[in-house]
Structure formats: structure tokens, C-alpha cells
Amino acid sequence: CFKAANPPVLISASPKKINFSKRFLFRVSAVSYKDFAESALEETRKRIVLEPSPLQERYSSITGLDGKTELQLLAFRSPKIRLLRSMAIENETMQVFDFAGFMEPEYDAPIFCANFFTSANTNIVVLDLNPLHQLTDQTDYQEKYYNKIMSIYHKYAETFPWGGKLTGESIKFFSPLVMWTRFSSSQEKHEALFSAFLEYYQAWLEMTIQVGDEMEPSQVRANCEAQHKYLTWRAQKDPGHGLLKRLVGEAKAKELLRDFLFNGVDELGTKTFIDYFPEYETEDGTVSDKRSIVGKSYETRPWDSTGNFIG
Ligand code: BLA
């Protein structure tokens, strides 16, 4: 029986000193996504044993090309969780957070997905338990993982309304639980985001604990291919690529995307991006640079309040 734990109401924003001139010292409150990662890991360790991922030996902290941007990389695993990894980026003008959890292929639990981008006064947020299997044709998957916990979405729906049109292709990677929103920075919003993050995370963690292994080899293969398709999409088309390239350079960004953030893309399957998404094939057989073929869609939330897809 599933029970979402109460999220802490702690303030995670930590004051930072910004020296505008030699005479004036201002204190501003910036959100610290490193604290978000620490809190999620703390919650995890209360429930399961985390082992360091082999990736942690190769990736820990990176300094950006500007010498001022810091990227903090954390990576863990457990017997059921193939990869639990975090990237927090900070410099004087922005904070970025990309926190994800992927199961071993024997388990069909969703993919945890928190992607937060914060600049001077705007925030772009995606928080979701991305479904491993498409929900429109797999109603039992929705029944199994989402219907019971839709209250989590409703709790934050007013504070974090739908963020408007987005890349049309993204919708099929999202669940009816998704929080897709944009907002101006404020202490209150960042505290609410912290609560939402931990609550979504606790729900995911609980699923990973409850889920049994899928013994049917065909089901394990289906789980593996679904995860590989997801990784293939994000390693190629995630909206953060441009910024990541500017911060660390093209080669390092590519390495981070394929080996760290979306690790498994080169191991879990052999299909190519074009195999999964043939609409991106150009005349010379390469992958189109376009982020999207269908364009921006979904001005409003395409699920009703019970989580049925209404398009
Ligand atoms: C913007 N990030 C966005 C947008 C979405 C996401 C939906 C709005 C633009 C769009 O419609 O594409 C996030 N999209 C996702 C996620 C999935 C998806 C999580 O399909 C999962 C399947 N964001 C990051 C990181 C960076 C980042 C790591 O997660 C930077 C290193 C930046 N995201 C970023 C920026 C924008 C953005 C700069 C605005 C630029 C733009 O709209 O192209």
C-alpha cells in the first residue's frame, strides 16, 4: 500500500554574497540545487542501501570554460536502480539541476526526472515520473503507477500552472503527474519547488521499493528497449544541450550527455536515433539538427484532472 511521506518544509535557499562594488555588499537568496540533491540522497539512504556508481570515479566536479561555472556530478546505484545521478550547475547568473533515476531492465517502474533551469528571474521546470511505457495504449501501466498518486500533482497544480506550449515530441515522455511550469524566482516558489521535488521523489522511491522483477524475458526486453529509446531521445534532443555546450565545450558536453547524464544509450540497445524517430532523417541519412519536427504544441495541459489524456 502506497503512502506519500510528508515533505520537509525546510528552506533550502542559501544566502550568497555578491560583491557589486567595493563599497556595497548585497545579500541575495539564490536557490541551491546541490541541497535538493543532498536531501533526496538522504531520503534514499533512509530506505535503501546506495552504492557509488562506477561513473562517480570518472565524474565528480567540473569547472566550466569561463573558470567560474561549477558542475557537481553525483552518481549512485542499488541492486534495483541502475543509475541515480545528479548534475547541479552553478555560476553567478544561473542554477541548473538535472536529477534522474533509471531502473535495471528487470523492473518497469518509471524514470525519475527533475530538470530545473533558473536564471536571473526566470525558472523552467520539468518534474515528473516519466513513464517507461506509453500511457495512451497501456492503461494498465497508468493504473499500476499513476492513478493512486494523482493527489501529488493536484497539491502543486495551483502554485505551478502549466508552462504553455512545448516541443510536441516531449509530451509522450511525460506522465499525467508532470509538473511543467515557468515562473519568476521568489523564495516562496523555490521552497514550494523543493517540497514538490522531494514529494515526487519519495513517490518514485516508494515505487522502486515496491516493484517486483518482471521475470518474463519478453517483458524485460520491452523494458530495456523503452529505456533505451528514452535515453536515445534525450541524449540527442534535450533542450539543455546548447547551454551545456557553451559551458563546457562541445566534446565535453557530448561525453557528459552520452556517458553520464544518459548513460546506457550506448549499452542498453543497438537501435539508432533514426530507428526510433525516423521522421528526423534528412535526405543524406543523417539526423536533422531540428529540435522538433512537429513544433511547439499543447498550449494547455493535455490531461484531465483524473489523468486521462485529452490531447
Ligand atoms: C527548456 N527544458 C526546456 C523546455 C522543456 C525542457 C520542455 C521548454 C522548451 C521545449 O519546449 O523544448 C525539459 N523536455 C524537458 C525534459 C524532457 C523534455 C526534462 O522532453 C524529458 C523528456 N535544462 C536542463 C539542463 C539545462 C537546461 C541540464 O535540464 C542546461 C544545461 C536548460 N531548458 C534549458 C534551457 C531552456 C530549457 C536553457 C530554454 C531554452 C529553450 O526553450 O530552448
mmCIF file of C-alpha atoms and ligand atoms in Angstrom:
data_model
loop_
_atom_site.group_PDB
_atom_site.id
_atom_site.type_symbol
_atom_site.label_atom_id
_atom_site.label_comp_id
_atom_site.label_asym_id
_atom_site.label_seq_id
_atom_site.Cartn_x
_atom_site.Cartn_y
_atom_site.Cartn_z
ATOM 1 C CA CYS A 1 0.000 0.000 0.000
ATOM 2 C CA PHE A 2 1.419 3.326 -1.076
ATOM 3 C CA LYS A 3 1.778 6.278 1.226
ATOM 4 C CA ALA A 4 3.492 9.505 0.229
ATOM 5 C CA ALA A 5 5.629 10.812 3.062
ATOM 6 C CA ASN A 6 5.222 14.392 4.225
ATOM 7 C CA PRO A 7 7.882 16.507 2.578
ATOM 8 C CA PRO A 8 10.006 18.657 4.825
ATOM 9 C CA VAL A 9 9.159 22.353 4.805
ATOM 10 C CA LEU A 10 12.779 23.350 5.201
ATOM 11 C CA ILE A 11 14.098 26.357 3.367
ATOM 12 C CA SER A 12 16.836 25.187 1.094
ATOM 13 C CA ALA A 13 17.800 28.511 -0.412
ATOM 14 C CA SER A 14 21.149 29.556 0.918
ATOM 15 C CA PRO A 15 22.247 33.200 1.033
ATOM 16 C CA LYS A 16 25.104 34.128 -1.216
ATOM 17 C CA LYS A 17 27.349 37.116 -1.134
ATOM 18 C CA ILE A 18 27.548 39.106 -4.312
ATOM 19 C CA ASN A 19 30.105 41.873 -4.453
ATOM 20 C CA PHE A 20 28.683 44.580 -6.701
ATOM 21 C CA SER A 21 31.334 47.137 -5.768
ATOM 22 C CA LYS A 22 33.998 47.563 -3.159
ATOM 23 C CA ARG A 23 31.664 49.682 -1.036
ATOM 24 C CA PHE A 24 28.399 47.792 -1.175
ATOM 25 C CA LEU A 25 27.800 44.198 -0.238
ATOM 26 C CA PHE A 26 24.372 42.824 -1.079
ATOM 27 C CA ARG A 27 22.960 39.557 0.073
ATOM 28 C CA VAL A 28 20.632 37.777 -2.281
ATOM 29 C CA SER A 29 18.962 34.447 -1.879
ATOM 30 C CA ALA A 30 19.729 32.004 -4.664
ATOM 31 C CA VAL A 31 18.273 28.554 -4.875
ATOM 32 C CA SER A 32 20.835 25.812 -4.294
ATOM 33 C CA TYR A 33 20.087 22.671 -6.240
ATOM 34 C CA LYS A 34 23.002 20.927 -4.540
ATOM 35 C CA ASP A 35 20.826 20.973 -1.404
ATOM 36 C CA PHE A 36 17.971 19.400 -3.380
ATOM 37 C CA ALA A 37 20.297 16.551 -4.401
ATOM 38 C CA GLU A 38 21.612 16.084 -0.859
ATOM 39 C CA SER A 39 18.081 15.911 0.567
ATOM 40 C CA ALA A 40 16.949 13.349 -1.995
ATOM 41 C CA LEU A 41 20.007 11.213 -1.292
ATOM 42 C CA GLU A 42 19.388 11.484 2.447
ATOM 43 C CA GLU A 43 15.799 10.280 1.950
ATOM 44 C CA THR A 44 17.079 7.437 -0.220
ATOM 45 C CA ARG A 45 19.587 6.249 2.376
ATOM 46 C CA LYS A 46 16.793 6.032 4.974
ATOM 47 C CA ARG A 47 15.084 3.425 2.787
ATOM 48 C CA ILE A 48 17.676 1.580 0.720
ATOM 49 C CA VAL A 49 21.395 0.962 0.523
ATOM 50 C CA LEU A 50 23.053 3.127 -2.120
ATOM 51 C CA GLU A 51 26.335 2.080 -3.679
ATOM 52 C CA PRO A 52 28.562 4.523 -5.543
ATOM 53 C CA SER A 53 28.202 4.162 -9.308
ATOM 54 C CA PRO A 54 31.365 3.357 -11.285
ATOM 55 C CA LEU A 55 30.614 6.657 -13.068
ATOM 56 C CA GLN A 56 31.468 8.559 -9.894
ATOM 57 C CA GLU A 57 35.135 7.620 -10.273
ATOM 58 C CA ARG A 58 35.252 9.380 -13.636
ATOM 59 C CA TYR A 59 32.951 12.314 -12.919
ATOM 60 C CA SER A 60 32.757 14.450 -9.824
ATOM 61 C CA SER A 61 33.287 18.148 -10.246
ATOM 62 C CA ILE A 62 33.931 20.069 -13.465
ATOM 63 C CA THR A 63 34.787 23.732 -13.910
ATOM 64 C CA GLY A 64 33.297 25.444 -16.955
ATOM 65 C CA LEU A 65 35.300 27.114 -19.732
ATOM 66 C CA ASP A 66 34.699 30.509 -18.090
ATOM 67 C CA GLY A 67 36.525 29.335 -14.956
ATOM 68 C CA LYS A 68 33.518 30.389 -12.887
ATOM 69 C CA THR A 69 30.856 27.792 -13.539
ATOM 70 C CA GLU A 70 30.855 24.732 -11.335
ATOM 71 C CA LEU A 71 29.225 21.448 -12.313
ATOM 72 C CA GLN A 72 28.692 18.990 -9.475
ATOM 73 C CA LEU A 73 28.116 15.409 -10.589
ATOM 74 C CA LEU A 74 26.895 12.606 -8.325
ATOM 75 C CA ALA A 75 26.160 9.007 -9.317
ATOM 76 C CA PHE A 76 24.858 6.024 -7.344
ATOM 77 C CA ARG A 77 23.241 2.661 -7.904
ATOM 78 C CA SER A 78 21.439 -0.040 -5.948
ATOM 79 C CA PRO A 79 20.511 -3.627 -6.748
ATOM 80 C CA LYS A 80 17.274 -2.387 -8.403
ATOM 81 C CA ILE A 81 18.303 1.113 -9.511
ATOM 82 C CA ARG A 82 20.669 1.017 -12.486
ATOM 83 C CA LEU A 83 21.627 4.660 -12.124
ATOM 84 C CA LEU A 84 20.680 7.510 -9.819
ATOM 85 C CA ARG A 85 22.566 10.570 -10.922
ATOM 86 C CA SER A 86 22.586 14.296 -10.352
ATOM 87 C CA MET A 87 24.073 17.281 -12.114
ATOM 88 C CA ALA A 88 23.938 20.689 -10.419
ATOM 89 C CA ILE A 89 25.378 23.663 -12.293
ATOM 90 C CA GLU A 90 26.039 26.996 -10.626
ATOM 91 C CA ASN A 91 27.565 30.303 -11.574
ATOM 92 C CA GLU A 92 26.801 33.914 -10.700
ATOM 93 C CA THR A 93 23.823 34.137 -13.023
ATOM 94 C CA MET A 94 22.171 30.739 -13.128
ATOM 95 C CA GLN A 95 21.496 27.428 -11.446
ATOM 96 C CA VAL A 96 20.650 24.247 -13.307
ATOM 97 C CA PHE A 97 19.550 20.911 -11.894
ATOM 98 C CA ASP A 98 19.185 17.608 -13.697
ATOM 99 C CA PHE A 99 18.357 14.711 -11.374
ATOM 100 C CA ALA A 100 17.279 11.331 -12.731
ATOM 101 C CA GLY A 101 16.791 7.722 -11.685
ATOM 102 C CA PHE A 102 16.755 4.732 -14.028
ATOM 103 C CA MET A 103 15.807 1.169 -13.066
ATOM 104 C CA GLU A 104 17.503 -2.056 -14.069
ATOM 105 C CA PRO A 105 15.611 -3.553 -17.071
ATOM 106 C CA GLU A 106 14.013 -6.255 -14.870
ATOM 107 C CA TYR A 107 11.807 -3.517 -13.390
ATOM 108 C CA ASP A 108 9.219 -1.440 -15.192
ATOM 109 C CA ALA A 109 8.973 1.421 -12.653
ATOM 110 C CA PRO A 110 9.020 4.931 -14.201
ATOM 111 C CA ILE A 111 12.099 7.109 -14.717
ATOM 112 C CA PHE A 112 12.544 9.866 -12.175
ATOM 113 C CA CYS A 113 13.033 13.204 -13.945
ATOM 114 C CA ALA A 114 13.714 16.603 -12.359
ATOM 115 C CA ASN A 115 15.032 19.298 -14.703
ATOM 116 C CA PHE A 116 15.171 22.824 -13.330
ATOM 117 C CA PHE A 117 16.720 25.810 -15.057
ATOM 118 C CA THR A 118 16.996 29.066 -13.104
ATOM 119 C CA SER A 119 18.382 32.334 -14.474
ATOM 120 C CA ALA A 120 18.195 35.919 -13.142
ATOM 121 C CA ASN A 121 14.445 35.887 -12.783
ATOM 122 C CA THR A 122 13.004 33.027 -14.725
ATOM 123 C CA ASN A 123 12.652 29.339 -13.976
ATOM 124 C CA ILE A 124 11.894 26.498 -16.375
ATOM 125 C CA VAL A 125 10.793 23.356 -14.590
ATOM 126 C CA VAL A 126 10.007 19.783 -15.553
ATOM 127 C CA LEU A 127 9.310 17.405 -12.667
ATOM 128 C CA ASP A 128 7.856 14.013 -13.440
ATOM 129 C CA LEU A 129 7.975 10.283 -13.099
ATOM 130 C CA ASN A 130 8.438 9.706 -16.836
ATOM 131 C CA PRO A 131 6.531 6.570 -17.871
ATOM 132 C CA LEU A 132 8.662 3.722 -19.194
ATOM 133 C CA HIS A 133 5.771 2.604 -21.368
ATOM 134 C CA GLN A 134 3.452 4.848 -23.348
ATOM 135 C CA LEU A 135 0.362 5.587 -21.345
ATOM 136 C CA THR A 136 -2.095 6.126 -24.177
ATOM 137 C CA ASP A 137 -2.017 2.461 -25.211
ATOM 138 C CA GLN A 138 -1.041 0.922 -21.860
ATOM 139 C CA THR A 139 -3.803 1.856 -19.452
ATOM 140 C CA ASP A 140 -2.662 -0.861 -17.040
ATOM 141 C CA TYR A 141 0.682 0.944 -16.690
ATOM 142 C CA GLN A 142 -1.173 4.120 -15.748
ATOM 143 C CA GLU A 143 -3.347 2.172 -13.319
ATOM 144 C CA LYS A 144 -0.285 0.471 -11.811
ATOM 145 C CA TYR A 145 1.801 3.594 -11.202
ATOM 146 C CA TYR A 146 -0.124 6.849 -11.535
ATOM 147 C CA ASN A 147 -3.807 6.718 -10.635
ATOM 148 C CA LYS A 148 -3.178 6.280 -6.910
ATOM 149 C CA ILE A 149 -0.819 9.239 -6.629
ATOM 150 C CA MET A 150 -2.537 11.909 -8.738
ATOM 151 C CA SER A 151 -3.122 13.854 -5.485
ATOM 152 C CA ILE A 152 0.568 14.804 -5.540
ATOM 153 C CA TYR A 153 0.035 16.634 -8.815
ATOM 154 C CA HIS A 154 -3.128 18.356 -7.548
ATOM 155 C CA LYS A 155 -1.331 19.594 -4.448
ATOM 156 C CA TYR A 156 1.035 21.727 -6.555
ATOM 157 C CA ALA A 157 -1.160 22.467 -9.588
ATOM 158 C CA GLU A 158 -2.172 25.948 -8.449
ATOM 159 C CA THR A 159 1.327 27.072 -7.425
ATOM 160 C CA PHE A 160 2.884 25.666 -10.587
ATOM 161 C CA PRO A 161 0.451 26.007 -13.509
ATOM 162 C CA TRP A 162 1.066 24.557 -16.974
ATOM 163 C CA GLY A 163 4.062 26.279 -18.616
ATOM 164 C CA GLY A 164 2.464 26.689 -22.041
ATOM 165 C CA LYS A 165 3.482 25.364 -25.418
ATOM 166 C CA LEU A 166 6.427 22.990 -25.519
ATOM 167 C CA THR A 167 8.209 20.775 -28.008
ATOM 168 C CA GLY A 168 5.385 18.496 -29.162
ATOM 169 C CA GLU A 169 7.544 15.364 -29.100
ATOM 170 C CA SER A 170 8.189 15.770 -25.365
ATOM 171 C CA ILE A 171 4.626 15.010 -24.348
ATOM 172 C CA LYS A 172 4.916 11.292 -24.995
ATOM 173 C CA PHE A 173 7.767 11.133 -22.473
ATOM 174 C CA PHE A 174 5.645 12.791 -19.784
ATOM 175 C CA SER A 175 3.025 11.346 -17.439
ATOM 176 C CA PRO A 176 -0.243 12.902 -16.187
ATOM 177 C CA LEU A 177 1.694 13.679 -13.000
ATOM 178 C CA VAL A 178 4.079 16.033 -14.825
ATOM 179 C CA MET A 179 4.793 19.454 -13.450
ATOM 180 C CA TRP A 180 5.776 21.575 -16.471
ATOM 181 C CA THR A 181 5.945 25.186 -15.460
ATOM 182 C CA ARG A 182 7.739 28.509 -15.754
ATOM 183 C CA PHE A 183 7.848 31.138 -13.026
ATOM 184 C CA SER A 184 9.733 34.186 -11.767
ATOM 185 C CA SER A 185 12.087 33.489 -8.910
ATOM 186 C CA SER A 186 10.887 34.056 -5.354
ATOM 187 C CA GLN A 187 11.758 32.497 -2.035
ATOM 188 C CA GLU A 188 8.227 31.059 -1.747
ATOM 189 C CA LYS A 189 8.311 29.437 -5.186
ATOM 190 C CA HIS A 190 11.711 27.883 -4.559
ATOM 191 C CA GLU A 191 10.561 26.490 -1.226
ATOM 192 C CA ALA A 192 7.457 25.036 -2.872
ATOM 193 C CA LEU A 193 9.629 23.572 -5.639
ATOM 194 C CA PHE A 194 11.828 21.929 -3.023
ATOM 195 C CA SER A 195 8.766 20.362 -1.356
ATOM 196 C CA ALA A 196 7.361 19.207 -4.685
ATOM 197 C CA PHE A 197 10.709 17.756 -5.719
ATOM 198 C CA LEU A 198 11.010 15.720 -2.531
ATOM 199 C CA GLU A 199 7.398 14.595 -2.674
ATOM 200 C CA TYR A 200 7.677 13.406 -6.276
ATOM 201 C CA TYR A 201 10.982 11.781 -5.375
ATOM 202 C CA GLN A 202 9.509 9.965 -2.366
ATOM 203 C CA ALA A 203 6.702 8.655 -4.572
ATOM 204 C CA TRP A 204 9.262 7.339 -7.062
ATOM 205 C CA LEU A 205 11.453 5.840 -4.346
ATOM 206 C CA GLU A 206 8.432 4.017 -2.929
ATOM 207 C CA MET A 207 7.651 2.607 -6.387
ATOM 208 C CA THR A 208 11.212 1.335 -6.747
ATOM 209 C CA ILE A 209 10.935 -0.412 -3.382
ATOM 210 C CA GLN A 210 7.516 -1.966 -4.125
ATOM 211 C CA VAL A 211 8.153 -3.059 -7.717
ATOM 212 C CA GLY A 212 8.724 -6.754 -8.326
ATOM 213 C CA ASP A 213 11.046 -8.007 -11.040
ATOM 214 C CA GLU A 214 9.498 -8.791 -14.392
ATOM 215 C CA MET A 215 10.642 -12.363 -14.931
ATOM 216 C CA GLU A 216 9.131 -12.808 -18.394
ATOM 217 C CA PRO A 217 12.103 -12.364 -20.765
ATOM 218 C CA SER A 218 9.934 -10.592 -23.343
ATOM 219 C CA GLN A 219 8.870 -8.043 -20.732
ATOM 220 C CA VAL A 220 12.481 -7.460 -19.637
ATOM 221 C CA ARG A 221 13.389 -6.879 -23.293
ATOM 222 C CA ALA A 222 10.498 -4.437 -23.665
ATOM 223 C CA ASN A 223 11.616 -2.527 -20.540
ATOM 224 C CA CYS A 224 15.161 -2.386 -21.854
ATOM 225 C CA GLU A 225 14.128 -1.094 -25.261
ATOM 226 C CA ALA A 226 11.779 1.503 -23.752
ATOM 227 C CA GLN A 227 14.568 2.852 -21.548
ATOM 228 C CA HIS A 228 16.986 2.840 -24.477
ATOM 229 C CA LYS A 229 14.517 4.789 -26.629
ATOM 230 C CA TYR A 230 14.124 7.366 -23.857
ATOM 231 C CA LEU A 231 17.900 7.701 -23.415
ATOM 232 C CA THR A 232 18.385 7.948 -27.181
ATOM 233 C CA TRP A 233 15.865 10.807 -27.378
ATOM 234 C CA ARG A 234 17.320 12.783 -24.510
ATOM 235 C CA ALA A 235 20.986 12.228 -25.422
ATOM 236 C CA GLN A 236 20.179 13.703 -28.849
ATOM 237 C CA LYS A 237 17.434 16.305 -28.350
ATOM 238 C CA ASP A 238 17.315 17.502 -24.752
ATOM 239 C CA PRO A 239 16.752 21.292 -24.604
ATOM 240 C CA GLY A 240 19.754 21.803 -22.310
ATOM 241 C CA HIS A 241 22.358 20.758 -24.936
ATOM 242 C CA GLY A 242 23.060 24.232 -26.290
ATOM 243 C CA LEU A 243 23.763 25.662 -22.873
ATOM 244 C CA LEU A 244 25.837 22.667 -21.789
ATOM 245 C CA LYS A 245 27.993 23.048 -24.930
ATOM 246 C CA ARG A 246 28.552 26.726 -24.187
ATOM 247 C CA LEU A 247 29.539 25.933 -20.605
ATOM 248 C CA VAL A 248 31.974 23.043 -21.100
ATOM 249 C CA GLY A 249 32.661 22.903 -24.842
ATOM 250 C CA GLU A 250 31.238 20.575 -27.478
ATOM 251 C CA ALA A 251 33.403 17.494 -26.810
ATOM 252 C CA LYS A 252 32.919 17.511 -23.026
ATOM 253 C CA ALA A 253 29.187 18.184 -23.393
ATOM 254 C CA LYS A 254 28.835 15.211 -25.728
ATOM 255 C CA GLU A 255 30.753 12.992 -23.321
ATOM 256 C CA LEU A 256 28.629 14.134 -20.385
ATOM 257 C CA LEU A 257 25.413 13.512 -22.308
ATOM 258 C CA ARG A 258 26.270 10.029 -23.587
ATOM 259 C CA ASP A 259 28.362 8.675 -20.733
ATOM 260 C CA PHE A 260 26.988 10.390 -17.635
ATOM 261 C CA LEU A 261 23.557 12.018 -17.960
ATOM 262 C CA PHE A 262 22.044 9.449 -20.307
ATOM 263 C CA ASN A 263 24.385 6.592 -19.566
ATOM 264 C CA GLY A 264 23.094 3.387 -21.116
ATOM 265 C CA VAL A 265 22.433 4.929 -24.517
ATOM 266 C CA ASP A 266 25.478 3.083 -25.888
ATOM 267 C CA GLU A 267 24.952 -0.112 -23.864
ATOM 268 C CA LEU A 268 21.250 -0.926 -23.464
ATOM 269 C CA GLY A 269 20.457 -1.313 -27.150
ATOM 270 C CA THR A 270 21.802 -1.098 -30.678
ATOM 271 C CA LYS A 271 18.980 0.816 -32.391
ATOM 272 C CA THR A 272 19.873 4.292 -33.609
ATOM 273 C CA PHE A 273 18.057 7.588 -33.187
ATOM 274 C CA ILE A 274 16.720 7.277 -36.742
ATOM 275 C CA ASP A 275 15.433 3.746 -35.998
ATOM 276 C CA TYR A 276 13.307 5.142 -33.177
ATOM 277 C CA PHE A 277 12.490 8.546 -34.675
ATOM 278 C CA PRO A 278 12.585 8.125 -38.498
ATOM 279 C CA GLU A 279 10.870 11.490 -39.032
ATOM 280 C CA TYR A 280 14.219 13.147 -38.151
ATOM 281 C CA GLU A 281 16.100 11.530 -41.043
ATOM 282 C CA THR A 282 17.450 14.039 -43.560
ATOM 283 C CA GLU A 283 17.983 13.378 -47.262
ATOM 284 C CA ASP A 284 21.613 12.346 -46.731
ATOM 285 C CA GLY A 285 20.615 9.919 -43.978
ATOM 286 C CA THR A 286 21.856 11.975 -41.016
ATOM 287 C CA VAL A 287 19.831 13.154 -38.012
ATOM 288 C CA SER A 288 18.181 16.526 -38.549
ATOM 289 C CA ASP A 289 19.520 19.319 -36.312
ATOM 290 C CA LYS A 290 15.965 20.463 -35.673
ATOM 291 C CA ARG A 291 14.894 20.121 -32.067
ATOM 292 C CA SER A 292 11.380 19.295 -33.197
ATOM 293 C CA ILE A 293 9.545 18.118 -36.313
ATOM 294 C CA VAL A 294 6.004 18.675 -35.042
ATOM 295 C CA GLY A 295 6.819 22.076 -33.483
ATOM 296 C CA LYS A 296 5.532 23.642 -30.302
ATOM 297 C CA SER A 297 2.197 22.309 -29.101
ATOM 298 C CA TYR A 298 -0.064 21.910 -26.084
ATOM 299 C CA GLU A 299 -0.969 25.444 -25.026
ATOM 300 C CA THR A 300 -2.891 23.871 -22.152
ATOM 301 C CA ARG A 301 -2.427 20.703 -20.123
ATOM 302 C CA PRO A 302 -3.344 17.689 -22.276
ATOM 303 C CA TRP A 303 -4.624 15.568 -19.343
ATOM 304 C CA ASP A 304 -7.872 15.997 -17.458
ATOM 305 C CA SER A 305 -7.883 16.131 -13.667
ATOM 306 C CA THR A 306 -8.135 12.358 -13.346
ATOM 307 C CA GLY A 307 -5.110 11.899 -15.603
ATOM 308 C CA ASN A 308 -6.847 10.866 -18.847
ATOM 309 C CA PHE A 309 -5.074 12.072 -21.964
ATOM 310 C CA ILE A 310 -7.303 14.560 -23.774
ATOM 311 C CA GLY A 311 -4.695 15.791 -26.286
HETATM 312 C C1 BLA B 1 13.818 24.494 -21.805
HETATM 313 N N1 BLA B 1 13.550 22.190 -20.922
HETATM 314 C C2 BLA B 1 13.105 23.278 -21.603
HETATM 315 C C3 BLA B 1 11.803 23.036 -22.113
HETATM 316 C C4 BLA B 1 11.457 21.737 -21.749
HETATM 317 C C5 BLA B 1 12.553 21.205 -21.023
HETATM 318 C C6 BLA B 1 10.153 21.036 -22.069
HETATM 319 C C7 BLA B 1 10.973 24.053 -22.890
HETATM 320 C C8 BLA B 1 11.421 24.103 -24.304
HETATM 321 C C9 BLA B 1 10.803 22.992 -25.121
HETATM 322 O O1 BLA B 1 9.607 23.037 -25.362
HETATM 323 O O2 BLA B 1 11.535 22.073 -25.517
HETATM 324 C C10 BLA B 1 12.728 19.905 -20.431
HETATM 325 N N2 BLA B 1 11.989 18.384 -22.224
HETATM 326 C C11 BLA B 1 12.457 18.649 -20.979
HETATM 327 C C12 BLA B 1 12.632 17.398 -20.293
HETATM 328 C C13 BLA B 1 12.244 16.393 -21.148
HETATM 329 C C14 BLA B 1 11.834 17.018 -22.372
HETATM 330 C C15 BLA B 1 13.140 17.221 -18.912
HETATM 331 O O3 BLA B 1 11.429 16.430 -23.388
HETATM 332 C C16 BLA B 1 12.245 14.966 -20.846
HETATM 333 C C17 BLA B 1 11.821 14.025 -21.701
HETATM 334 N N3 BLA B 1 17.559 22.246 -18.909
HETATM 335 C C18 BLA B 1 18.141 21.154 -18.337
HETATM 336 C C19 BLA B 1 19.565 21.308 -18.362
HETATM 337 C C20 BLA B 1 19.835 22.524 -18.949
HETATM 338 C C21 BLA B 1 18.551 23.089 -19.300
HETATM 339 C C22 BLA B 1 20.529 20.284 -17.831
HETATM 340 O O4 BLA B 1 17.544 20.200 -17.905
HETATM 341 C C23 BLA B 1 21.103 23.176 -19.223
HETATM 342 C C24 BLA B 1 22.297 22.620 -19.062
HETATM 343 C C25 BLA B 1 18.366 24.297 -19.964
HETATM 344 N N4 BLA B 1 15.999 24.042 -20.717
HETATM 345 C C26 BLA B 1 17.184 24.703 -20.609
HETATM 346 C C27 BLA B 1 17.088 25.970 -21.289
HETATM 347 C C28 BLA B 1 15.796 26.045 -21.786
HETATM 348 C C29 BLA B 1 15.139 24.808 -21.434
HETATM 349 C C30 BLA B 1 18.219 26.990 -21.410
HETATM 350 C C31 BLA B 1 15.191 27.191 -22.572
HETATM 351 C C32 BLA B 1 15.694 27.186 -23.961
HETATM 352 C C33 BLA B 1 14.707 26.587 -24.915
HETATM 353 O O5 BLA B 1 13.497 26.700 -24.714
HETATM 354 O O6 BLA B 1 15.176 26.011 -25.921
#
